[in-house]
Coordinates of C-alpha atoms and ligand atoms in Angstrom, one line a residue:
M22 CA -108.2 -14.3 50.6
K23 CA -105.9 -16.9 50.0
F24 CA -104.4 -16.1 52.9
I25 CA -107.7 -16.5 54.9
Y26 CA -107.9 -20.0 52.5
E27 CA -103.1 -20.6 53.3
I28 CA -104.4 -20.5 57.9
A29 CA -107.5 -23.2 57.0
S30 CA -105.0 -25.0 55.3
L31 CA -102.1 -24.9 58.5
G32 CA -104.9 -25.6 60.6
L33 CA -105.3 -28.8 59.0
L34 CA -101.4 -29.3 58.6
L35 CA -101.5 -28.7 62.4
C36 CA -104.4 -31.3 63.3
V37 CA -101.9 -33.6 60.5
C38 CA -99.5 -34.1 62.5
A39 CA -101.0 -34.2 66.0
S40 CA -102.9 -37.7 64.8
H41 CA -99.4 -38.5 63.3
G42 CA -98.0 -37.9 66.8
F43 CA -96.3 -34.7 66.3
A44 CA -99.3 -32.3 68.9
Q45 CA -95.9 -32.1 72.1
Q46 CA -93.7 -31.5 69.6
P47 CA -93.1 -27.0 70.6
S48 CA -93.0 -25.2 66.7
P49 CA -89.9 -23.3 66.2
P50 CA -89.8 -20.1 66.9
R51 CA -90.2 -17.8 64.3
Q52 CA -86.8 -15.9 62.7
P53 CA -86.7 -11.8 64.0
I54 CA -88.9 -9.4 61.6
I55 CA -87.7 -5.5 61.6
D56 CA -91.1 -3.8 59.8
M57 CA -89.8 -1.2 58.8
H58 CA -92.9 0.8 57.9
I59 CA -95.8 1.0 60.6
H60 CA -98.7 3.6 61.5
A61 CA -99.4 5.1 64.9
T62 CA -102.6 7.3 64.8
G63 CA -105.9 7.6 65.8
W64 CA -108.2 3.8 65.3
D65 CA -109.9 6.1 63.5
H66 CA -107.3 7.7 61.2
F67 CA -109.7 7.1 58.3
G68 CA -113.0 7.8 59.8
N69 CA -115.9 6.2 61.8
P70 CA -116.5 3.5 61.0
P71 CA -112.8 2.9 60.0
P72 CA -112.9 1.6 55.8
P73 CA -112.9 -2.1 55.9
N74 CA -110.0 -3.6 54.8
A75 CA -109.3 -4.3 51.0
L76 CA -108.6 -7.5 50.2
T77 CA -110.6 -9.5 53.3
G78 CA -114.1 -7.2 53.2
K79 CA -113.2 -7.7 57.0
V80 CA -114.6 -3.7 59.3
P81 CA -111.4 -3.0 61.9
T82 CA -113.1 -3.8 65.4
A83 CA -111.4 -1.6 67.5
R84 CA -113.1 1.8 68.5
T85 CA -110.1 3.7 70.6
D86 CA -106.7 5.0 70.5
K87 CA -105.8 1.9 73.1
E88 CA -107.6 -1.1 71.5
F89 CA -106.2 -0.5 67.7
M90 CA -103.0 0.1 69.3
D91 CA -102.9 -2.9 71.2
A92 CA -103.9 -4.6 68.8
T93 CA -101.4 -3.4 66.8
L94 CA -98.8 -4.3 68.7
A95 CA -99.5 -7.6 69.3
E96 CA -99.5 -8.8 65.8
L97 CA -96.2 -7.6 66.2
R98 CA -95.1 -10.0 68.9
R99 CA -96.7 -12.8 67.2
Y100 CA -94.7 -12.3 64.5
N101 CA -92.5 -11.4 66.0
V102 CA -91.5 -8.4 64.7
V103 CA -88.8 -7.1 66.9
K104 CA -88.3 -3.6 65.6
A105 CA -90.7 -1.3 64.2
I106 CA -90.4 1.9 62.2
A107 CA -94.4 3.8 63.6
G108 CA -94.4 6.1 61.4
G109 CA -97.9 8.6 62.4
P110 CA -98.8 12.3 64.2
R111 CA -96.5 13.2 67.8
E112 CA -98.5 12.1 70.3
H113 CA -99.4 8.9 69.0
V114 CA -96.3 8.2 68.2
S115 CA -95.6 9.6 71.5
R116 CA -98.3 7.0 73.3
W117 CA -97.3 3.5 71.3
L118 CA -93.2 4.1 72.3
A119 CA -94.5 3.8 75.8
A120 CA -96.8 1.3 75.3
D121 CA -93.5 -1.4 74.0
P122 CA -90.2 1.1 74.4
G123 CA -88.2 -2.1 72.9
R124 CA -90.1 -2.3 69.6
I125 CA -91.0 0.7 68.7
I126 CA -88.9 3.1 67.0
G127 CA -90.4 6.9 66.6
G128 CA -91.4 8.2 63.1
T129 CA -93.3 11.2 62.4
M130 CA -95.9 12.0 59.5
M131 CA -96.0 14.1 57.1
A132 CA -99.4 14.4 55.6
P133 CA -102.1 17.2 55.0
R134 CA -103.9 17.4 57.7
F135 CA -100.6 16.8 59.5
P136 CA -97.5 18.8 58.2
L137 CA -94.7 18.4 59.1
P138 CA -93.2 19.1 63.3
D139 CA -90.9 22.2 62.9
V140 CA -87.1 20.8 63.2
K141 CA -86.2 22.4 66.2
M142 CA -88.4 20.0 67.4
L143 CA -87.5 17.3 65.7
R144 CA -83.8 17.7 66.7
E145 CA -85.3 18.3 69.7
D146 CA -87.6 14.5 69.6
F147 CA -84.1 13.0 68.2
H148 CA -81.8 13.6 70.9
A149 CA -84.4 12.7 73.6
G150 CA -84.8 9.7 71.9
R151 CA -87.8 10.1 70.9
L152 CA -87.6 9.8 66.9
G153 CA -85.7 7.5 65.1
V154 CA -86.3 8.1 61.2
L155 CA -87.2 10.8 58.9
G156 CA -91.0 9.7 57.7
E157 CA -93.3 9.1 56.8
L158 CA -92.4 11.6 54.5
G159 CA -96.0 11.8 52.5
L160 CA -94.8 14.1 50.1
P161 CA -96.7 13.9 46.8
Y162 CA -100.1 13.8 49.1
A163 CA -99.3 16.8 50.0
G164 CA -97.8 18.4 46.3
V165 CA -94.6 18.8 47.4
A166 CA -91.6 17.3 45.5
P167 CA -88.8 16.3 47.3
N168 CA -86.4 18.5 45.9
D169 CA -89.6 21.7 46.5
E170 CA -87.1 24.4 48.4
Q171 CA -89.6 24.1 51.4
M172 CA -88.3 20.8 52.7
E173 CA -84.2 21.2 51.7
P174 CA -83.8 21.8 56.5
Y175 CA -85.2 18.6 56.6
W176 CA -82.8 17.4 54.5
A177 CA -80.2 18.6 56.5
L178 CA -81.5 17.7 59.7
A179 CA -81.5 14.1 58.6
E180 CA -78.2 14.8 57.4
E181 CA -77.1 16.2 60.0
L182 CA -78.2 13.7 62.6
D183 CA -77.1 10.9 60.4
M184 CA -81.3 10.0 60.9
P185 CA -82.1 7.5 58.6
V186 CA -84.9 9.1 55.7
G187 CA -88.7 6.9 54.7
L188 CA -89.9 8.6 51.9
H189 CA -93.1 8.1 50.8
T190 CA -92.7 6.7 47.1
G191 CA -94.9 5.2 43.9
L192 CA -99.4 5.5 44.3
A193 CA -101.7 6.1 46.4
P194 CA -105.4 4.4 47.2
P195 CA -107.5 4.6 43.9
R196 CA -109.4 8.7 44.1
T197 CA -107.6 10.6 46.7
P198 CA -106.5 13.5 45.0
Y199 CA -111.2 13.7 45.1
T200 CA -110.9 12.2 48.2
C201 CA -108.4 13.3 51.3
C202 CA -105.6 15.5 49.5
P203 CA -106.6 18.1 46.9
K204 CA -102.4 18.4 45.7
F205 CA -101.2 15.3 45.4
R206 CA -99.9 13.8 42.3
T207 CA -99.3 10.5 41.1
S208 CA -95.8 11.9 39.5
L209 CA -94.7 13.6 42.6
G210 CA -93.4 9.6 44.0
N211 CA -92.0 9.1 41.4
P212 CA -88.5 8.4 43.1
A213 CA -86.0 9.7 40.3
L214 CA -87.4 13.6 41.9
L215 CA -84.9 12.4 44.7
E216 CA -82.0 13.2 42.2
E217 CA -81.0 16.8 42.8
V218 CA -81.3 15.8 47.2
L219 CA -79.3 13.4 46.7
I220 CA -77.3 15.2 45.4
R221 CA -76.7 18.4 47.8
H222 CA -76.5 15.6 50.9
P223 CA -74.7 12.5 49.6
K224 CA -74.5 11.3 53.7
L225 CA -78.4 11.6 53.5
R226 CA -79.7 8.1 55.3
V227 CA -82.8 7.7 53.0
Y228 CA -85.7 4.7 51.9
L229 CA -87.8 4.5 49.7
M230 CA -90.8 3.6 51.0
H231 CA -93.4 1.7 48.8
A232 CA -90.1 1.5 47.0
G233 CA -91.1 3.6 44.0
Y234 CA -94.0 1.0 43.1
P235 CA -94.9 1.2 39.6
Y236 CA -91.8 3.2 38.6
L237 CA -89.4 0.5 38.2
Q238 CA -87.3 1.7 36.4
E239 CA -86.6 5.1 38.0
T240 CA -86.3 2.9 41.1
I241 CA -83.8 0.9 39.4
A242 CA -81.4 3.9 38.4
I243 CA -82.5 5.9 41.6
M244 CA -80.9 2.4 43.7
H245 CA -77.9 1.6 40.8
M246 CA -76.3 4.9 40.9
Y247 CA -76.8 5.9 44.4
P248 CA -75.9 2.8 46.5
Q249 CA -77.1 4.4 49.6
V250 CA -80.6 4.4 49.6
Y251 CA -82.8 1.1 50.3
A252 CA -86.7 0.4 49.9
D253 CA -88.7 -0.7 51.9
L254 CA -92.1 -3.4 50.2
A255 CA -94.8 -2.2 52.6
A256 CA -97.8 -1.4 51.0
I257 CA -97.5 -3.2 48.0
D258 CA -97.1 -6.7 49.4
W259 CA -100.3 -7.2 50.7
L260 CA -102.2 -4.8 48.4
R261 CA -101.6 -4.9 45.0
P262 CA -102.5 -8.1 42.7
R263 CA -99.8 -10.2 44.3
A264 CA -98.6 -11.2 40.9
A265 CA -98.0 -7.3 39.9
F266 CA -95.9 -7.5 43.5
H267 CA -94.3 -10.6 42.2
E268 CA -93.2 -9.2 39.3
Y269 CA -91.6 -6.0 41.0
L270 CA -89.6 -7.5 43.8
R271 CA -88.4 -9.9 41.4
A272 CA -87.7 -7.6 38.8
L273 CA -85.6 -5.6 41.9
V274 CA -83.8 -8.5 43.0
R275 CA -82.6 -9.3 39.5
E276 CA -81.1 -6.2 39.2
G277 CA -79.3 -7.1 42.4
F278 CA -80.9 -5.1 45.0
S279 CA -81.2 -8.1 47.3
K280 CA -79.5 -6.4 50.2
R281 CA -80.9 -3.4 49.6
L282 CA -84.4 -3.8 50.4
M283 CA -86.3 -3.5 53.1
F284 CA -89.4 -5.4 54.7
G285 CA -92.3 -3.5 55.8
S286 CA -96.6 -3.8 56.2
D287 CA -98.2 -0.2 56.0
Q288 CA -100.8 -1.7 58.2
M289 CA -102.3 2.0 58.6
V290 CA -106.0 1.1 60.9
W291 CA -105.8 -3.1 59.5
P292 CA -102.9 -5.1 62.3
E293 CA -103.7 -8.0 60.3
G294 CA -102.5 -6.5 57.1
I295 CA -98.4 -7.7 58.9
G296 CA -99.6 -11.0 58.4
M297 CA -100.8 -10.5 55.2
A298 CA -97.4 -8.7 54.4
I299 CA -95.6 -11.7 55.3
E300 CA -97.7 -13.5 53.7
G301 CA -96.6 -11.7 50.6
I302 CA -92.8 -11.8 50.8
E303 CA -92.5 -15.4 52.4
S304 CA -94.5 -16.8 49.4
A305 CA -92.3 -15.3 46.3
T306 CA -90.9 -19.1 45.6
F307 CA -88.3 -16.7 43.4
L308 CA -87.0 -16.1 46.4
T309 CA -83.6 -17.9 48.0
E310 CA -83.8 -18.8 52.5
E311 CA -80.9 -15.9 52.3
Q312 CA -82.9 -13.5 50.5
K313 CA -86.4 -13.4 53.2
R314 CA -84.0 -13.3 56.0
D315 CA -81.8 -10.3 54.0
I316 CA -85.4 -8.4 53.1
F317 CA -87.0 -9.7 56.7
Y318 CA -84.5 -8.8 58.9
N319 CA -80.2 -7.9 57.8
N320 CA -81.1 -5.8 55.8
A321 CA -82.9 -3.3 58.4
V322 CA -80.4 -4.0 60.5
R323 CA -77.8 -2.7 58.5
F324 CA -79.8 0.5 57.1
L325 CA -80.3 1.1 60.8
R326 CA -77.5 0.2 62.3
L327 CA -79.1 -2.0 64.8
D328 CA -76.9 -3.7 68.1
E329 CA -77.5 -7.0 67.7
K330 CA -76.5 -8.1 70.3
K331 CA -79.1 -6.2 72.0
L332 CA -81.8 -7.3 69.8
A333 CA -80.8 -10.9 70.7
R334 CA -81.1 -9.9 74.1
G335 CA -83.8 -7.6 73.9
S336 CA -83.0 -4.9 76.6
S337 CA -82.1 -2.2 74.8
R338 CA -84.5 0.3 74.2
W339 CA -84.0 1.1 70.8
G340 CA -80.4 -1.8 69.9
H341 CA -79.4 1.6 68.1
R342 CA -75.6 1.1 67.8
R343 CA -74.9 4.4 69.1
T344 CA -74.5 7.1 67.1
S345 CA -71.7 9.5 67.5
A346 CA -74.7 12.0 68.3
W347 CA -75.6 10.0 71.4
S348 CA -72.8 8.8 73.2
G349 CA -69.8 9.2 71.1
L350 CA -69.7 5.3 70.8
A351 CA -67.6 4.8 66.6
V352 CA -70.5 4.7 63.9
E353 CA -70.5 1.6 62.0
Ligands
ZN414 ZN1 -96.8 5.8 51.6

């Protein structure tokens, strides 16, 4: 509701400007944003009809996969989101990649209805450029801990290929174990469970999706001890009460992690969640402009090793700084 109010007040502001003769001034272009966490799924991923946006009460209007994809891509363009990591079932991710190859970086999905593809297929997808990030790994939804033996081949693969990994940490929607995912356990979202994995695979490039919320102490402990670990702020930046999110974000920034926090939306089936998530960061008055730019863009460029010049030209397929696995050029 707050967001709608702000849109309304923005409209008012524009009217005031117009009456003062500024109407011809083009608005400055939005600064680029990287969204570390969107989902490429079917429009009916959560059922038919789709559930309403928990904040606005608005039911998504898309009734085909293409309508849902187009609506999400339109939001990405509107906010100048130049890259978005799209996790989802393989066939949906392929579709999104084909529709906007310059913007979408392919991800995967692990959840009860969507077991992870086998290691061989992931390796092929990586080399073919269809897979850029191993995530979202929704391990808690499947009742699996990060340090579970069955995950070992995946950690080894990501480390070998130097492929970033996005691990779901923290919460899920209320009642999740009673509904979709009987094996879900809140405790499996505790980032502390990643520690043994980080020790066995010191070169793993992993980010904590949802920044471990609400496990603040454990998130601080892991990010302090393992400086290679980054975190995204997805979902909590628009779905948690704003004051609670800002308190959490402020605590992480106070700990000195502003160079390792990255923007994410986790729009799920609600494309407007992207703008609402951006507003969640924009409205954090305790952040400096530099910290906001880091969170929206710079930290993800560094974590993903994107080539900024190519990003600016918007010409490359992915804009990755090529890893040795791809073309033999030096890795940052
Ligand atoms: Zn998640």
